[in-house]
Short mmCIF file of C-alpha atoms in Angstrom, two decimals:
data_model
loop_
_atom_site.label_atom_id
_atom_site.label_comp_id
_atom_site.label_asym_id
_atom_site.label_seq_id
_atom_site.Cartn_x
_atom_site.Cartn_y
_atom_site.Cartn_z
CA UNK L 1 0.00 0.00 0.00
CA UNK L 2 1.40 3.40 -1.01
CA UNK L 3 1.83 6.27 1.41
CA UNK L 4 -1.12 8.08 -0.21
CA UNK L 5 -3.38 5.05 0.15
CA UNK L 6 -2.29 4.65 3.76
CA UNK L 7 -3.11 8.28 4.47
CA UNK L 8 -6.55 7.96 2.83
CA UNK L 9 -7.30 4.85 4.89
CA UNK L 10 -6.22 6.54 8.12
CA UNK L 11 -8.28 9.66 7.38
CA UNK L 12 -11.33 7.50 6.58
CA UNK L 13 -10.97 5.54 9.81
CA UNK L 14 -10.53 8.79 11.72
CA UNK L 15 -13.87 10.15 10.50
CA UNK L 16 -15.62 6.85 11.19
CA UNK L 17 -14.25 7.02 14.75
CA UNK L 18 -15.12 10.71 15.16
CA UNK L 19 -18.62 10.14 13.79
CA UNK L 20 -19.04 7.21 16.15
CA UNK L 21 -18.16 9.38 19.14
CA UNK L 22 -20.70 11.99 18.03
CA UNK L 23 -23.31 9.25 17.56
CA UNK L 24 -22.83 8.13 21.16
CA UNK L 25 -22.31 11.46 22.91
CA UNK L 26 -23.94 14.04 20.62
CA UNK L 27 -20.65 15.92 20.14
CA UNK L 28 -16.94 15.35 19.68
CA UNK L 29 -16.59 14.94 15.90
CA UNK L 30 -14.24 17.92 15.33
CA UNK L 31 -12.47 17.31 18.63
CA UNK L 32 -11.59 13.70 17.84
CA UNK L 33 -10.93 14.38 14.16
CA UNK L 34 -8.58 17.30 14.86
CA UNK L 35 -6.81 15.32 17.58
CA UNK L 36 -6.08 12.29 15.40
CA UNK L 37 -5.49 14.15 12.14
CA UNK L 38 -3.12 16.45 14.01
CA UNK L 39 -0.79 13.45 14.21
CA UNK L 40 -0.90 13.00 10.42
CA UNK L 41 -0.84 16.53 8.98
CA UNK L 42 -0.64 20.23 9.74
CA UNK L 43 -3.54 21.60 11.85
CA UNK L 44 -4.76 23.88 9.01
CA UNK L 45 -5.01 20.91 6.62
CA UNK L 46 -6.84 18.86 9.25
CA UNK L 47 -9.30 21.72 9.87
CA UNK L 48 -10.01 21.98 6.14
CA UNK L 49 -10.95 18.29 5.99
CA UNK L 50 -13.44 18.43 8.86
CA UNK L 51 -15.41 21.47 7.63
CA UNK L 52 -18.10 19.71 5.56
CA UNK L 53 -18.64 16.70 7.88
CA UNK L 54 -18.82 19.05 10.86
CA UNK L 55 -21.23 21.42 9.14
CA UNK L 56 -23.58 18.64 7.98
CA UNK L 57 -23.74 16.90 11.36
CA UNK L 58 -24.04 20.11 13.38
CA UNK L 59 -26.78 21.58 11.16
CA UNK L 60 -28.75 18.38 11.67
CA UNK L 61 -28.24 18.73 15.43
CA UNK L 62 -29.15 22.44 15.47
CA UNK L 63 -32.34 21.92 13.46
CA UNK L 64 -33.54 18.86 15.37
CA UNK L 65 -36.56 19.26 17.59
CA UNK L 66 -38.54 22.48 18.02
CA UNK L 67 -37.67 25.63 16.07
CA UNK L 68 -37.19 27.93 19.03
CA UNK L 69 -36.40 31.51 18.03
CA UNK L 70 -36.15 32.44 21.70
CA UNK L 71 -33.07 30.23 22.04
CA UNK L 72 -31.50 31.81 18.95
CA UNK L 73 -32.09 35.33 20.28
CA UNK L 74 -30.70 34.32 23.66
CA UNK L 75 -27.52 32.95 22.08
CA UNK L 76 -27.07 35.74 19.50
CA UNK L 77 -24.41 37.74 21.47
CA UNK L 78 -22.35 34.61 22.03
CA UNK L 79 -22.69 33.41 18.42
CA UNK L 80 -21.69 36.80 17.01
CA UNK L 81 -18.60 36.88 19.21
CA UNK L 82 -17.76 33.30 18.19
CA UNK L 83 -17.94 34.22 14.51
CA UNK L 84 -15.77 37.33 14.76
CA UNK L 85 -13.13 35.81 17.05
CA UNK L 86 -12.90 32.59 15.03
CA UNK L 87 -12.27 34.53 11.83
CA UNK L 88 -9.62 36.65 13.53
CA UNK L 89 -7.99 33.70 15.30
CA UNK L 90 -7.68 31.61 12.13
CA UNK L 91 -4.42 33.44 11.46
CA UNK L 92 -2.77 31.33 14.17
CA UNK L 93 -3.93 28.08 12.60
CA UNK L 94 -2.75 29.14 9.13
CA UNK L 95 0.47 30.86 10.21
CA UNK L 96 3.97 29.65 9.62
CA UNK L 97 4.46 28.68 13.27
CA UNK L 98 2.36 25.50 13.14
CA UNK L 99 3.88 24.30 16.39
CA UNK L 100 1.92 27.03 18.17
CA UNK L 101 -1.36 25.70 16.78
CA UNK L 102 -0.38 22.10 17.55
CA UNK L 103 0.51 22.97 21.14
CA UNK L 104 -2.72 24.94 21.54
CA UNK L 105 -4.71 22.01 20.16
CA UNK L 106 -3.07 19.59 22.59
CA UNK L 107 -3.70 21.87 25.55
CA UNK L 108 -7.32 22.46 24.50
CA UNK L 109 -7.96 18.72 24.29
CA UNK L 110 -6.35 18.16 27.69
CA UNK L 111 -8.40 20.93 29.31
CA UNK L 112 -11.63 19.54 27.88
CA UNK L 113 -10.74 16.01 29.00
CA UNK L 114 -9.90 17.09 32.55
CA UNK L 115 -13.17 18.99 32.86
CA UNK L 116 -15.02 15.89 31.71
CA UNK L 117 -13.18 13.50 34.02
CA UNK L 118 -13.64 15.57 37.18
CA UNK L 119 -17.30 16.11 36.28
CA UNK L 120 -17.05 19.78 37.17
CA UNK L 121 -20.62 21.02 37.43
CA UNK L 122 -20.93 24.76 37.14
CA UNK L 123 -24.08 26.79 37.65
CA UNK L 124 -24.32 30.39 36.48
CA UNK L 125 -26.83 32.93 37.80
CA UNK L 126 -29.12 34.33 35.07
CA UNK L 127 -27.86 37.86 35.76
CA UNK L 128 -24.37 36.91 34.55
CA UNK L 129 -25.47 35.67 31.14
CA UNK L 130 -25.85 39.03 29.29
CA UNK L 131 -22.25 40.12 29.91
CA UNK L 132 -20.62 36.68 30.09
CA UNK L 133 -22.02 35.25 26.84
CA UNK L 134 -20.02 37.57 24.52
CA UNK L 135 -16.83 36.88 26.52
CA UNK L 136 -17.34 33.13 26.30
CA UNK L 137 -18.09 33.46 22.59
CA UNK L 138 -14.91 35.46 21.99
CA UNK L 139 -12.80 32.97 23.95
CA UNK L 140 -14.36 30.04 22.09
CA UNK L 141 -13.76 31.76 18.77
CA UNK L 142 -10.08 32.36 19.51
CA UNK L 143 -9.60 28.73 20.54
CA UNK L 144 -11.47 27.58 17.42
CA UNK L 145 -9.47 29.84 15.14
CA UNK L 146 -6.21 28.69 16.67
CA UNK L 147 -6.91 24.95 16.97
CA UNK L 148 -10.01 23.97 14.95
CA UNK L 149 -11.63 22.66 18.15
CA UNK L 150 -15.01 24.19 19.05
CA UNK L 151 -15.65 22.93 22.58
CA UNK L 152 -13.65 25.17 24.96
CA UNK L 153 -15.10 27.07 26.77
CA UNK L 154 -18.49 26.97 24.99
CA UNK L 155 -19.56 23.48 26.08
CA UNK L 156 -18.90 23.92 29.83
CA UNK L 157 -20.58 27.33 29.67
CA UNK L 158 -23.74 26.08 27.94
CA UNK L 159 -23.92 23.18 30.37
CA UNK L 160 -23.63 25.64 33.26
CA UNK L 161 -26.74 27.47 32.00
CA UNK L 162 -28.73 24.36 32.94
CA UNK L 163 -30.73 24.38 29.73
CA UNK L 164 -33.30 21.63 29.24
CA UNK L 165 -31.79 18.65 27.41
CA UNK L 166 -33.43 19.41 24.05
CA UNK L 167 -32.39 23.08 24.19
CA UNK L 168 -28.84 22.16 25.21
CA UNK L 169 -28.47 19.86 22.21
CA UNK L 170 -29.77 22.59 19.89
CA UNK L 171 -27.59 25.24 21.54
CA UNK L 172 -24.49 23.09 21.03
CA UNK L 173 -25.49 22.51 17.41
CA UNK L 174 -25.90 26.25 16.82
CA UNK L 175 -22.56 27.07 18.42
CA UNK L 176 -20.73 24.38 16.46
CA UNK L 177 -22.40 25.40 13.20
CA UNK L 178 -21.41 29.05 13.57
CA UNK L 179 -17.87 27.99 14.53
CA UNK L 180 -17.61 25.78 11.44
CA UNK L 181 -18.82 28.50 9.06
CA UNK L 182 -16.56 31.14 10.63
CA UNK L 183 -13.57 28.79 10.49
CA UNK L 184 -14.26 28.09 6.82
CA UNK L 185 -14.36 31.84 6.17
CA UNK L 186 -11.12 32.39 8.09
CA UNK L 187 -9.31 29.63 6.21
CA UNK L 188 -10.63 30.81 2.84
CA UNK L 189 -9.66 34.44 3.47
CA UNK L 190 -6.09 33.33 4.16
CA UNK L 191 -5.84 31.19 1.03
CA UNK L 192 -5.81 27.84 2.84
CA UNK L 193 -9.23 26.54 1.81
CA UNK L 194 -9.18 25.52 -1.86
CA UNK L 195 -11.62 23.71 -4.18
CA UNK L 196 -9.63 20.48 -3.93
CA UNK L 197 -9.68 20.69 -0.14
CA UNK L 198 -13.43 21.27 -0.19
CA UNK L 199 -13.89 18.19 -2.34
CA UNK L 200 -11.78 16.11 0.03
CA UNK L 201 -13.82 17.41 2.96
CA UNK L 202 -17.03 16.44 1.17
CA UNK L 203 -15.72 12.91 0.69
CA UNK L 204 -15.05 12.67 4.42
CA UNK L 205 -18.75 13.22 5.15
CA UNK L 206 -19.77 9.65 4.22
CA UNK L 207 -17.49 7.89 6.74
CA UNK L 208 -18.47 10.45 9.38
CA UNK L 209 -22.17 9.73 8.86
CA UNK L 210 -21.50 5.99 8.83
CA UNK L 211 -19.68 6.37 12.13
CA UNK L 212 -22.62 8.31 13.57
CA UNK L 213 -24.99 5.49 12.65
CA UNK L 214 -22.70 2.95 14.32
CA UNK L 215 -22.33 5.20 17.36
CA UNK L 216 -26.08 5.49 17.80
CA UNK L 217 -26.34 1.69 17.85
CA UNK L 218 -23.40 1.41 20.24
CA UNK L 219 -25.03 3.91 22.59
CA UNK L 220 -27.77 1.36 23.27
CA UNK L 221 -25.28 -1.33 24.36
CA UNK L 222 -22.47 0.45 26.23
CA UNK L 223 -22.93 1.98 29.66
CA UNK L 224 -22.85 5.75 29.29
CA UNK L 225 -20.52 6.27 32.26
CA UNK L 226 -18.01 3.71 30.97
CA UNK L 227 -17.92 5.27 27.54
CA UNK L 228 -17.62 8.77 29.00
CA UNK L 229 -14.55 7.86 31.03
CA UNK L 230 -12.84 6.07 28.15
CA UNK L 231 -13.61 8.97 25.83
CA UNK L 232 -12.11 11.62 28.11
CA UNK L 233 -9.10 9.49 29.03
CA UNK L 234 -8.39 8.96 25.35
CA UNK L 235 -8.65 12.70 24.69
CA UNK L 236 -6.34 13.46 27.61
CA UNK L 237 -3.65 11.10 26.27
CA UNK L 238 -4.10 12.36 22.73
CA UNK L 239 -3.83 15.99 23.82
CA UNK L 240 -0.73 15.29 25.89
CA UNK L 241 0.90 13.54 22.95
CA UNK L 242 0.18 16.44 20.59
CA UNK L 243 1.50 19.02 23.06
CA UNK L 244 4.64 16.96 23.68
CA UNK L 245 5.31 16.47 19.95
CA UNK L 246 5.09 20.22 19.36
CA UNK L 247 7.52 21.01 22.15
CA UNK L 248 10.08 18.23 21.60
#
């Protein structure tokens, strides 16, 4: 098997795995994909590959259930900040110093894994939301623009709002969708996102969707707590490896 064929096989398996994680947990596709692909290629190239699969799966998640305009209005300050900061932060991901982006990606994965393992449960008072949402959005956008990972600190923040389950799933989908579109714009504006890359990203959608289907079936058979621990331990090790590779 040639090196190109090996790379294609590894990328395909990565998106099946990432889709499977999303099928079980409802999130994690870009996190897992960026973590594994970061071992195979530059972070900017990895981010380009995950754009279409991420957009398709997150749009489906955002549009599932009730069409609640109240939720969209409530999240608007955060989403706007996410979009602007992601576009601005994409310069780190596309810059010459790729070790900076790789280190940031590793640290972001480790932080997310640690939060998940310790089961840190935050609760925010409603009065803090108007001024905190734009700050969280800006921080999430900078992390997304620098690493291609959408989860920090948006996911812990949205969980701390104690939204009903259906609204939380939709809120995560909205946040991830805006992050994906803004990241695509940031990469395109810096000449990184090309037609060939878009085609490759489109091809990655099929294994991602296949993985989601498998993950949804697996969710019915594996204890949620067991899977959660294995998932976050795996992310912690993966993040540590990426950070170490960038430094050494």
